[in-house]
Every structure is written in structure tokens, then in C-alpha cells.
Amino acid sequence: LKLLTLARDLRRRKAREKQSLFSAEGVRTVEELLRSPLRVRGALFTNRLSDTPRGSELHTALQQQGIELLEVSDEEFVTAAETESPQGILAIAEIPDTTLDTLRLAERVRLVVLDGVQDPGNAGTITRTAAALGATALIAMPGTVDLWNAKVVRSGMGASFHMPVLAAGWAELASFTQAHSVSVWGADAAGVPLESVRAPARLALVVGNEGAGLSAEARQSADTLVALPIGSTVESLNVAVATGILLYQLRS
Amino acid sequence: LKLLTLARDLRRRKAREKQSLFSAEGVRTVEELLRSPLRVRGALFTNRLSDTPRGSELHTALQQQGIELLEVSDEEFVTAAETESPQGILAIAEIPDTTLDTLRLAERVRLVVLDGVQDPGNAGTITRTAAALGATALIAMPGTVDLWNAKVVRSGMGASFHMPVLAAGWAELASFTQAHSVSVWGADAAGVPLESVRAPARLALVVGNEGAGLSAEARQSADTLVALPIGSTVESLNVAVATGILLYQLRS
């Protein structure tokens, strides 16, 4: 029953940070986890996992990799799961030991910095988008949802298993960007039009909270504020959509 | 109690279509509704609406516009509401009488066509994105969530109150695009790179289902399939993010 207790515990951010472990829920997420370099500690499953051929195959794959498995009842399972319809599978894996200092920087750098992004779905979609568009890493600043929250991991579709994701403070980010000549741009409706500025080779793009936008710290950190020109009937773009457009535009 | 019965009924798509009415839930959505040209038939509220200054102001605004108001208990309210934390306010308004025939086309046309987009959050985010990026209209094809579903309306942040949104069939869309010289592009990972093609003045962009992508009908309708180049660690972009990037790239 140790795995069940552990999985329940890992629903708390503090426990994830202390143990350096997280939960991956759902067939697709666990499949991606097995394809990734991350170390899997064990998995909980219910008999519903074998309801689909894909679920059965995943069960076999977990067994073949010698991963500790515990079958639990549906009632026990829901006490450990965080996402909706977790499909009877939850794996526990090690959070990679990634910090700003361990990041490997190429000539071209694109960091995505989340400033108080609170919705797990948005954070997950940004993770997926950042990985798809070749971001160097994703950095969660204070006030942002934990990137190892099960809902974020799941809506990230496994992107966080391949791209470095980490949390940092503003002072830490500032020393890092200065030391490595990384320009910091903030996305803000009052900024200069994106088309009017040229992206530097090394860039950190800060995107703000869903309602409040950029924090005072983010504005202070940014060398430049850039805006996407949008029509007047809509107040703003969704933060994941805005991040996608900006990253795409700034890709070269 | 008529309003309460009506609101409960409007949770069903068939009832919305028959009555040509929909529900707008939450303070922000109802504020946007009052700013829009749409006709409001009435609103349900609970005493929780006045918990915030913004809610109180909205209550006053509804009264001043002479809109029929019904105070209900929290228990009654949840039987009518569809979204999470609806903030004690739900307004019923008329669905605009928009069809392909009533669309006013300028020289430049950007139609966004949803092909089996099922998640209300994605459909709402696409509505918001399409309006922000100057789309002419949003068209829901068979298999797509109803664009007047309360969750879609709410996550659209009022965009559907300003931009034409409508449902259509494939044959109807084909006659329309042919009659008005509108090219049809489908977004598909196997398509030609977006950068290799030039957007025509009149374009309908078809985006597909979250898991399955474009349907057979969509592929048949499309003159061209276009792809966004993405990295290999991620299978695809979220459909709302992809739509945002495509619309932004195709804006001129």
C-alpha cells in the first residue's frame, strides 16, 4: 500500500518538492512517460485499465519494464488521482533535477517564463506549445501553478518529460539572464508592436497572469514589452494562444 | 418561475436551437453581453451576485436596462447553470439569426471552420482568438460542440456576441465558398509548410478534432492542406494554439 499512500501525498505541491516525485495520470501521459528518459518509481492501476487494447498494452509495457505495480479499487484510485477521467492508470516518476544552472544553452535561446499563470490547463498547453516550437526551457515564476501538478503534466501531453521545466525566483532569473546575455521581453498589450522589434538570438519571453497580466516584478525584469496587435472587440488573447503566436513569430 | 424553467431547458442544444436562445453565465460574460447588440430576455441571479462590487454594479445595470430579473436560491441556480462557479448570474439572450447567406463579405475574408472540435474550452478559446485576430466568422461543422453551449460562450469571453458564429453542413459550405471565390485550407500535419504558400484574399481555414484531426469531408473540401512545422518531441499543437498561429500568419 506504500505506492497508494505516496500517490495521495503527491497531490500536495510541498510533498512533490520534498520527495522530488510527481504523478502522471492517464494512458497517454503514462505512455509518453515510458518513452521519456525519466525514471518511473511505480504505478497504480485499476481493472478498468484493461478495458481498452491500448490500456492493456500499457499494462504489459509497465510489467516488462519491471516497474512496481499496485492494483487498487476505483474508490482507492480516486483518492490518489487529480485529473478527470484518469483512465485507471497513474504512474509516479522522479522530477528531473533541473535548475537554471544545469540548463545547456545553445547560441539561440528561447526561454518561456510564466509570471503567475494559474490555470493548470493553460500551463500545460503552454508546456506543450513551448516544446513543439523549440523553446529551450519553461520557467515558472512565483505565483505560477506548479508545473509538476498532475493536471499541468497531463495537459502538457508529456512535453515536460522532454523539455526542461523548472521554477525560479526573479532575482535568480535576473542574474541568469545577465550572466548569459539573454534579453528579457514581456508580453503586454501596452508594449511595442511585435513586428517593430527584432528578436535577439537569446531571449526570455515572459507571459503574465490570465486576468491581471504581468506583475510588477516582470515589468521590472523586462528590457522590452511587446504586444500582439488584436481587434477591439476582444480584450486579450488566451495566454497559451498568445505564447504560441509569439514563440512562432520569434522562432528565427 | 418561467425564467428558471427556460434556463434549465436551454442546457439542451435542441432547446437552444428551437427557441433560438442561449444562456450567458458569469459576471464577465453577462457584462460583455450587455455591451453587445444582442437582445437579452432576462436573467437569474442569487444573493451571491452582490458579494462583489462588480457583481452589484452588474445587477444595477441589468435593472436599469429594464431586463426581467428573477432571484433564485443557490440550489435552484445550479440546476440551470452549466459552467463552474457561475458567480450567481445567468442571462438568457437571443441567438443572432446568422447564416452563411447573411454574412457580409469584404474583399478580404478569413473564415474559421471547426471540423469536429469537441472540447467547449477549445471552441471558446478559438472564438476569442478568431475575433481578436479579425476573422470574418466562425463556422461549426457537424461533430463540433454547439457554439451557443454555455461553456463555449463563457470561455469565448463574449467574442461570439460580436463576431458571426454559425453552424453549417459541408455541402452548404462548399456552395458558399465556390459562389464567393473563397479558398479552403485545412490544417494538417501532413500538409505543405505554411511558409511555402501564399494566402489568398478570401480564405476559409479548417481546423480538426483534438485527437483525430481533419475528417474525410474536411479533406475533400480543402483545396490545400497546410502544416505548422513543429519539433519531434510533441505530437501536435493544441487546436486553439494552432488556430491562433495560423490566423496570425495569414492575417495579411
Coordinates of C-alpha atoms in Angstrom, one line a residue:
Chain A
L1 CA 0.0 0.0 0.0
K2 CA 3.0 2.3 0.1
L3 CA 2.5 3.4 -3.5
L4 CA -1.1 4.4 -2.8
T5 CA -0.1 6.5 0.2
L6 CA 2.7 8.1 -1.8
A7 CA 0.4 8.9 -4.7
R8 CA -2.1 10.5 -2.3
D9 CA 0.7 12.5 -0.7
L10 CA 2.0 13.7 -4.1
R11 CA -1.2 15.7 -4.7
R12 CA 0.3 18.3 -2.5
R13 CA 3.0 20.6 -4.0
K14 CA 5.1 20.5 -0.8
A15 CA 5.2 16.7 -1.0
R16 CA 6.2 16.8 -4.6
E17 CA 9.0 19.2 -3.9
K18 CA 10.2 17.3 -0.8
Q19 CA 10.2 13.9 -2.5
S20 CA 11.1 15.2 -5.9
L21 CA 8.4 12.9 -7.3
F22 CA 5.3 13.6 -9.4
S23 CA 2.2 11.7 -10.7
A24 CA 1.5 11.1 -14.3
E25 CA -2.2 10.3 -14.9
G26 CA -4.0 8.8 -17.9
V27 CA -3.0 6.3 -20.6
R28 CA -1.4 8.8 -23.0
T29 CA 0.6 10.6 -20.3
V30 CA 2.0 7.3 -18.9
E31 CA 2.8 6.1 -22.4
E32 CA 4.8 9.3 -23.0
L33 CA 6.5 8.9 -19.6
L34 CA 7.7 5.4 -20.6
R35 CA 9.1 6.8 -23.9
S36 CA 11.0 9.6 -21.9
P37 CA 14.3 9.4 -20.1
L38 CA 12.5 10.0 -16.7
R39 CA 12.8 7.3 -14.0
V40 CA 9.5 5.7 -13.1
R41 CA 9.1 4.6 -9.5
G42 CA 5.8 2.7 -9.7
A43 CA 2.3 2.8 -10.9
L44 CA -1.3 2.4 -9.6
F45 CA -3.9 0.8 -11.8
T46 CA -7.5 -0.4 -11.6
N47 CA -9.1 -3.2 -13.5
R48 CA -10.6 -0.6 -15.8
L49 CA -7.1 -0.1 -17.4
S50 CA -7.6 -3.3 -19.4
D51 CA -10.9 -2.2 -20.8
T52 CA -9.2 -0.9 -23.9
P53 CA -6.5 -2.6 -26.0
R54 CA -4.3 0.5 -25.5
G55 CA -4.7 0.3 -21.8
S56 CA -3.8 -3.4 -21.8
E57 CA -0.7 -2.8 -23.9
L58 CA 0.4 -0.1 -21.4
H59 CA -0.1 -2.5 -18.5
T60 CA 2.1 -5.1 -20.3
A61 CA 4.8 -2.4 -21.1
L62 CA 4.9 -1.4 -17.4
Q63 CA 5.3 -5.0 -16.4
Q64 CA 8.0 -5.6 -19.0
Q65 CA 10.0 -2.7 -17.7
G66 CA 9.9 -4.2 -14.2
I67 CA 8.0 -1.2 -12.8
E68 CA 6.4 -1.8 -9.4
L69 CA 2.6 -2.1 -10.0
L70 CA -0.2 -2.0 -7.5
E71 CA -3.8 -2.8 -8.4
V72 CA -6.3 -0.8 -6.4
S73 CA -10.1 -0.4 -6.4
D74 CA -11.8 2.5 -8.2
E75 CA -12.6 4.0 -4.8
E76 CA -8.9 3.9 -3.7
F77 CA -7.8 5.2 -7.1
V78 CA -9.8 8.4 -7.0
T79 CA -8.3 9.3 -3.6
A80 CA -4.9 9.5 -5.4
A81 CA -5.9 10.9 -8.8
E82 CA -6.1 14.6 -9.5
T83 CA -7.3 14.8 -13.1
E84 CA -10.7 14.0 -14.5
S85 CA -11.2 10.5 -16.0
P86 CA -7.7 9.3 -15.2
Q87 CA -8.4 6.0 -17.0
G88 CA -7.3 3.7 -14.2
I89 CA -3.6 4.5 -14.5
L90 CA -1.3 6.7 -12.5
A91 CA 2.5 6.5 -12.5
I92 CA 4.9 8.0 -10.1
A93 CA 8.1 9.3 -11.5
E94 CA 11.2 11.4 -10.5
I95 CA 11.2 15.1 -11.2
P96 CA 14.3 15.8 -13.2
D97 CA 16.9 17.8 -11.3
T98 CA 16.8 20.9 -13.5
T99 CA 17.8 24.3 -12.4
L100 CA 18.9 27.4 -14.3
D101 CA 22.5 26.4 -13.7
T102 CA 22.0 23.0 -15.3
L103 CA 20.4 24.4 -18.5
R104 CA 22.5 23.9 -21.6
L105 CA 22.4 27.0 -23.7
A106 CA 23.0 27.0 -27.5
E107 CA 23.7 30.1 -29.5
R108 CA 20.0 30.6 -29.9
V109 CA 18.0 30.6 -26.7
R110 CA 14.2 30.8 -26.2
L111 CA 13.1 30.7 -22.6
V112 CA 9.4 30.8 -21.8
V113 CA 8.8 32.4 -18.4
L114 CA 5.4 32.1 -16.7
D115 CA 4.5 35.0 -14.4
G116 CA 1.6 34.0 -12.3
V117 CA -0.1 31.7 -14.8
Q118 CA -2.5 29.9 -12.5
D119 CA -4.7 27.7 -14.7
P120 CA -3.3 24.2 -14.9
G121 CA -4.8 23.8 -18.4
N122 CA -3.1 26.9 -19.6
A123 CA 0.2 26.0 -18.0
G124 CA 0.0 22.5 -19.6
T125 CA -0.9 23.9 -23.0
I126 CA 2.0 26.3 -22.8
T127 CA 4.3 23.5 -21.9
R128 CA 3.2 21.5 -25.0
T129 CA 3.4 24.6 -27.2
A130 CA 6.8 25.6 -26.0
A131 CA 8.2 22.1 -26.6
A132 CA 6.6 22.0 -30.1
L133 CA 8.0 25.3 -31.1
G134 CA 11.6 24.6 -29.9
A135 CA 11.8 26.5 -26.6
T136 CA 15.0 25.9 -24.6
A137 CA 13.1 25.7 -21.3
L138 CA 10.0 26.7 -19.4
I139 CA 10.4 28.6 -16.2
A140 CA 7.7 29.1 -13.5
M141 CA 8.0 32.3 -11.5
P142 CA 6.3 32.8 -8.1
G143 CA 2.5 32.8 -8.3
T144 CA 2.5 30.2 -11.1
V145 CA 0.9 26.8 -10.8
D146 CA 3.4 24.0 -10.0
L147 CA 4.5 22.6 -13.4
W148 CA 4.5 19.1 -11.8
N149 CA 0.9 19.3 -10.7
A150 CA -0.9 16.3 -12.3
K151 CA -3.3 18.4 -14.3
V152 CA -0.5 20.5 -15.8
V153 CA 1.6 17.4 -16.6
R154 CA -1.5 15.8 -18.3
S155 CA -2.5 18.8 -20.4
G156 CA 1.1 19.2 -21.3
M157 CA 0.9 15.8 -23.1
G158 CA 4.3 14.7 -22.0
A159 CA 6.2 17.8 -23.1
S160 CA 7.6 18.3 -19.7
F161 CA 9.3 14.9 -19.9
H162 CA 11.5 16.1 -22.7
M163 CA 11.9 19.9 -22.3
P164 CA 13.5 21.3 -19.2
V165 CA 10.8 22.8 -16.9
L166 CA 11.7 24.5 -13.6
A167 CA 10.7 27.1 -11.0
A168 CA 12.8 30.1 -10.2
G169 CA 12.7 33.5 -8.4
W170 CA 13.0 36.9 -10.0
A171 CA 16.5 37.7 -8.6
E172 CA 17.8 34.3 -9.7
L173 CA 16.3 34.8 -13.2
A174 CA 17.9 38.3 -13.4
S175 CA 21.4 37.0 -12.6
F176 CA 21.0 34.2 -15.0
T177 CA 19.8 36.4 -18.0
Q178 CA 22.6 38.9 -17.3
A179 CA 25.3 36.3 -17.0
H180 CA 24.3 34.6 -20.2
S181 CA 23.3 37.7 -22.3
V182 CA 19.7 36.7 -22.5
S183 CA 17.3 39.6 -23.3
V184 CA 14.0 39.6 -21.4
W185 CA 10.8 40.5 -23.2
G186 CA 7.4 40.8 -21.6
A187 CA 4.1 40.2 -23.4
D188 CA 1.9 43.2 -22.7
A189 CA -1.0 44.9 -24.6
A190 CA 0.8 48.3 -23.9
G191 CA 4.0 47.1 -25.4
V192 CA 5.5 48.0 -28.8
P193 CA 4.1 46.0 -31.8
L194 CA 5.9 42.7 -32.2
E195 CA 6.6 43.4 -35.8
S196 CA 8.5 46.6 -34.9
V197 CA 11.3 44.8 -33.0
R198 CA 13.9 42.2 -34.0
A199 CA 14.3 39.2 -31.8
P200 CA 17.8 38.7 -30.3
A201 CA 19.5 35.3 -30.5
R202 CA 19.0 34.8 -26.8
L203 CA 15.6 35.7 -25.5
A204 CA 13.4 35.0 -22.4
L205 CA 9.7 35.7 -23.1
V206 CA 7.6 36.5 -20.0
V207 CA 3.9 35.9 -20.2
G208 CA 1.6 37.0 -17.4
N209 CA -1.4 36.0 -15.4
E210 CA -4.7 35.2 -17.1
G211 CA -6.6 38.2 -15.7
A212 CA -4.0 40.6 -14.3
G213 CA -1.3 40.3 -16.9
L214 CA 2.4 41.0 -16.0
S215 CA 3.4 41.5 -12.4
A216 CA 5.4 44.5 -11.2
E217 CA 8.5 42.2 -10.9
A218 CA 8.0 41.0 -14.5
R219 CA 7.8 44.6 -15.8
Q220 CA 10.9 45.5 -13.9
S221 CA 12.8 42.5 -15.3
A222 CA 11.8 43.1 -18.9
D223 CA 14.0 45.0 -21.3
T224 CA 11.2 45.4 -23.7
L225 CA 7.4 45.0 -23.6
V226 CA 5.9 43.6 -26.9
A227 CA 2.3 43.5 -27.9
L228 CA 0.4 41.4 -30.5
P229 CA -2.0 43.7 -32.4
I230 CA -5.5 42.5 -31.8
G231 CA -9.0 43.7 -32.7
S232 CA -11.0 45.9 -30.4
T233 CA -14.0 43.6 -29.6
V234 CA -11.8 41.3 -27.6
E235 CA -9.8 42.3 -24.5
S236 CA -7.0 39.9 -24.9
L237 CA -5.9 36.6 -26.3
N238 CA -5.7 33.5 -24.1
V239 CA -2.3 33.2 -22.6
A240 CA -1.4 29.9 -24.3
V241 CA -2.6 31.2 -27.7
A242 CA -0.6 34.4 -27.2
T243 CA 2.5 32.4 -26.2
G244 CA 2.1 30.2 -29.2
I245 CA 1.9 33.1 -31.6
L246 CA 4.8 34.9 -30.0
L247 CA 7.1 31.8 -30.0
Y248 CA 6.2 31.1 -33.6
Q249 CA 7.0 34.7 -34.7
L250 CA 10.2 34.7 -32.6
R251 CA 11.4 31.3 -33.8
S252 CA 14.1 32.5 -36.1
Chain B
L1 CA -40.5 30.8 -12.3
K2 CA -40.7 30.8 -16.1
L3 CA -37.2 32.1 -16.5
L4 CA -35.8 29.3 -14.3
T5 CA -37.6 26.7 -16.3
L6 CA -36.4 28.3 -19.5
A7 CA -32.8 28.4 -18.3
R8 CA -32.9 24.8 -17.3
D9 CA -34.3 23.9 -20.7
L10 CA -31.6 25.8 -22.5
R11 CA -28.9 23.5 -21.3
R12 CA -30.0 21.2 -24.1
R13 CA -28.8 22.0 -27.6
K14 CA -32.1 21.1 -29.1
A15 CA -33.9 23.6 -26.9
R16 CA -31.4 26.3 -27.7
E17 CA -32.0 25.7 -31.4
K18 CA -35.8 25.5 -31.1
Q19 CA -36.1 28.7 -29.0
S20 CA -33.1 30.5 -30.6
L21 CA -32.0 31.5 -27.1
F22 CA -28.8 30.8 -25.1
S23 CA -27.5 31.3 -21.6
A24 CA -24.6 33.5 -20.7
E25 CA -23.1 32.7 -17.3
G26 CA -20.7 34.6 -15.0
V27 CA -20.2 38.3 -14.3
R28 CA -17.8 39.0 -17.1
T29 CA -19.8 37.2 -19.8
V30 CA -23.0 39.0 -18.8
E31 CA -21.2 42.3 -18.8
E32 CA -20.0 41.6 -22.3
L33 CA -23.5 40.6 -23.3
L34 CA -24.9 44.0 -22.1
R35 CA -22.2 45.8 -24.2
S36 CA -23.2 43.8 -27.3
P37 CA -26.0 44.3 -29.8
L38 CA -27.7 41.0 -28.7
R39 CA -31.2 41.2 -27.1
V40 CA -31.3 40.0 -23.5
R41 CA -34.6 38.3 -22.5
G42 CA -34.0 38.0 -18.7
A43 CA -31.6 37.0 -16.0
L44 CA -31.4 34.7 -13.0
F45 CA -29.4 35.8 -10.0
T46 CA -28.7 34.7 -6.5
N47 CA -27.9 36.9 -3.5
R48 CA -24.2 35.9 -4.0
L49 CA -24.1 38.3 -7.0
S50 CA -23.9 41.3 -4.7
D51 CA -20.9 39.8 -2.8
T52 CA -18.6 41.8 -5.1
P53 CA -18.8 45.5 -6.1
R54 CA -18.6 44.3 -9.8
G55 CA -21.5 41.9 -9.3
S56 CA -23.6 44.7 -7.6
E57 CA -22.9 47.0 -10.5
L58 CA -23.9 44.4 -12.9
H59 CA -27.2 43.9 -11.0
T60 CA -27.8 47.6 -11.2
A61 CA -27.0 47.7 -14.9
L62 CA -29.5 44.9 -15.6
Q63 CA -32.2 46.7 -13.6
Q64 CA -31.6 49.9 -15.4
Q65 CA -31.9 48.3 -18.8
G66 CA -35.3 47.0 -17.7
I67 CA -34.3 43.4 -18.0
E68 CA -36.6 40.9 -16.4
L69 CA -34.7 39.6 -13.3
L70 CA -35.5 36.6 -11.1
E71 CA -33.8 36.0 -7.8
V72 CA -33.4 32.2 -7.1
S73 CA -31.7 30.2 -4.3
D74 CA -28.2 28.7 -4.8
E75 CA -29.9 25.3 -5.1
E76 CA -32.2 26.4 -7.9
F77 CA -29.4 28.3 -9.6
V78 CA -27.1 25.2 -10.0
T79 CA -30.0 23.3 -11.7
A80 CA -29.8 25.9 -14.5
A81 CA -26.1 26.7 -14.7
E82 CA -23.7 24.8 -16.9
T83 CA -20.3 26.3 -16.1
E84 CA -18.2 26.0 -12.9
S85 CA -18.5 28.9 -10.4
P86 CA -21.2 30.8 -12.4
Q87 CA -21.0 33.6 -9.8
G88 CA -24.7 33.8 -9.2
I89 CA -25.6 35.3 -12.6
L90 CA -27.0 33.8 -15.7
A91 CA -28.6 35.8 -18.5
I92 CA -30.8 34.5 -21.3
A93 CA -30.3 36.1 -24.7
E94 CA -31.4 35.7 -28.3
I95 CA -29.1 33.8 -30.7
P96 CA -28.4 36.1 -33.6
D97 CA -30.0 35.0 -36.8
T98 CA -26.8 34.3 -38.7
T99 CA -26.4 32.0 -41.7
L100 CA -23.8 31.8 -44.5
D101 CA -26.3 33.8 -46.6
T102 CA -26.4 36.7 -44.2
L103 CA -22.6 37.0 -43.9
R104 CA -21.2 40.3 -45.3
L105 CA -18.0 39.6 -47.1
A106 CA -15.3 42.2 -47.7
E107 CA -12.6 41.9 -50.2
R108 CA -10.5 40.0 -47.6
V109 CA -12.2 37.1 -46.0
R110 CA -11.0 34.8 -43.1
L111 CA -13.4 32.2 -42.1
V112 CA -12.5 29.8 -39.3
V113 CA -14.2 26.4 -39.8
L114 CA -14.3 23.9 -36.9
D115 CA -14.4 20.3 -38.0
G116 CA -15.4 18.2 -35.0
V117 CA -13.8 20.4 -32.3
Q118 CA -15.4 18.9 -29.3
D119 CA -14.0 20.5 -26.2
P120 CA -16.0 23.5 -25.1
G121 CA -12.9 25.2 -23.7
N122 CA -11.1 24.9 -27.1
A123 CA -14.1 26.0 -29.1
G124 CA -14.5 29.1 -26.8
T125 CA -10.8 29.9 -26.9
I126 CA -10.9 29.7 -30.7
T127 CA -13.9 32.0 -30.8
R128 CA -12.0 34.5 -28.7
T129 CA -8.9 34.1 -30.8
A130 CA -10.7 34.4 -34.1
A131 CA -12.4 37.6 -33.0
A132 CA -9.2 39.1 -31.7
L133 CA -7.4 38.3 -35.0
G134 CA -10.0 39.7 -37.2
A135 CA -11.8 36.6 -38.6
T136 CA -14.9 37.2 -40.7
A137 CA -16.9 34.4 -39.0
L138 CA -16.6 31.2 -37.1
I139 CA -18.4 28.2 -38.6
A140 CA -19.1 24.9 -36.7
M141 CA -19.3 21.8 -38.9
P142 CA -21.1 18.6 -37.9
G143 CA -19.5 16.9 -34.9
T144 CA -18.4 20.2 -33.4
V145 CA -19.7 21.3 -30.0
D146 CA -22.6 23.8 -30.2
L147 CA -21.1 27.3 -30.2
W148 CA -24.0 28.5 -28.0
N149 CA -23.3 26.0 -25.3
A150 CA -22.8 28.0 -22.1
K151 CA -19.3 26.7 -21.6
V152 CA -18.2 27.7 -25.1
V153 CA -19.8 31.1 -24.7
R154 CA -18.1 31.7 -21.4
S155 CA -14.7 30.7 -22.5
G156 CA -15.2 32.8 -25.6
M157 CA -15.3 35.8 -23.3
G158 CA -18.1 37.4 -25.2
A159 CA -16.4 37.2 -28.6
S160 CA -19.5 35.4 -30.0
F161 CA -21.6 38.4 -29.2
H162 CA -19.7 40.5 -31.8
M163 CA -18.3 38.1 -34.5
P164 CA -20.7 36.0 -36.6
V165 CA -20.8 32.4 -35.3
L166 CA -22.9 29.8 -37.0
A167 CA -23.3 26.1 -37.8
A168 CA -23.3 24.7 -41.3
G169 CA -23.1 21.4 -43.3
W170 CA -20.3 20.5 -45.7
A171 CA -22.4 20.8 -48.9
E172 CA -23.7 24.2 -47.8
L173 CA -20.1 25.3 -47.1
A174 CA -18.9 24.1 -50.5
S175 CA -21.6 26.0 -52.4
F176 CA -20.8 29.1 -50.4
T177 CA -17.1 29.0 -50.9
Q178 CA -17.5 28.3 -54.6
A179 CA -20.0 31.1 -55.1
H180 CA -17.8 33.6 -53.3
S181 CA -14.4 32.5 -54.5
V182 CA -13.2 31.5 -51.1
S183 CA -10.3 29.1 -51.0
V184 CA -10.4 26.3 -48.4
W185 CA -7.3 25.4 -46.5
G186 CA -7.2 22.5 -44.0
A187 CA -4.7 22.5 -41.1
D188 CA -2.9 19.1 -41.2
A189 CA 0.5 17.8 -40.1
A190 CA 0.9 16.2 -43.5
G191 CA 0.2 19.4 -45.4
V192 CA 2.7 21.7 -47.1
P193 CA 4.7 24.0 -44.8
L194 CA 2.7 27.2 -44.1
E195 CA 5.6 29.4 -45.2
S196 CA 5.6 27.8 -48.7
V197 CA 2.2 29.0 -49.6
R198 CA 0.7 32.4 -50.1
A199 CA -2.7 33.2 -48.5
P200 CA -5.4 34.3 -51.0
A201 CA -7.6 37.3 -50.2
R202 CA -10.5 35.0 -49.4
L203 CA -9.8 32.0 -47.3
A204 CA -11.6 29.5 -45.1
L205 CA -9.3 27.7 -42.6
V206 CA -10.5 24.3 -41.4
V207 CA -9.1 23.0 -38.1
G208 CA -9.9 19.5 -37.0
N209 CA -10.8 17.4 -34.0
E210 CA -8.4 17.4 -30.9
G211 CA -7.5 13.8 -31.3
A212 CA -8.4 12.6 -34.8
G213 CA -7.6 15.7 -36.8
L214 CA -9.4 16.5 -40.0
S215 CA -12.4 14.4 -41.1
A216 CA -12.8 12.8 -44.6
E217 CA -15.3 15.6 -45.5
A218 CA -12.8 18.3 -44.5
R219 CA -10.0 16.8 -46.5
Q220 CA -12.3 16.6 -49.5
S221 CA -13.4 20.2 -49.1
A222 CA -9.9 21.6 -48.8
D223 CA -8.0 22.9 -51.8
T224 CA -4.8 22.8 -49.8
L225 CA -3.5 21.2 -46.6
V226 CA -1.1 23.3 -44.6
A227 CA 1.2 22.4 -41.7
L228 CA 2.9 24.3 -39.0
P229 CA 6.5 22.9 -38.6
I230 CA 6.9 21.6 -35.0
G231 CA 9.5 19.8 -33.1
S232 CA 9.6 16.0 -32.8
T233 CA 9.0 15.5 -29.1
V234 CA 5.5 16.8 -29.3
E235 CA 2.8 15.1 -31.4
S236 CA 0.8 18.2 -32.2
L237 CA -0.2 21.7 -31.0
N238 CA -3.4 22.3 -29.1
V239 CA -6.1 23.2 -31.7
A240 CA -6.7 26.7 -30.3
V241 CA -3.0 27.5 -30.3
A242 CA -2.6 26.2 -33.8
T243 CA -5.6 28.2 -35.0
G244 CA -4.1 31.3 -33.4
I245 CA -0.7 30.9 -35.0
L246 CA -2.3 30.2 -38.4
L247 CA -4.7 33.1 -38.2
Y248 CA -1.9 35.4 -37.2
Q249 CA 0.3 34.2 -40.0
L250 CA -2.5 34.5 -42.5
R251 CA -3.7 37.9 -41.3
S252 CA -2.4 39.9 -44.3

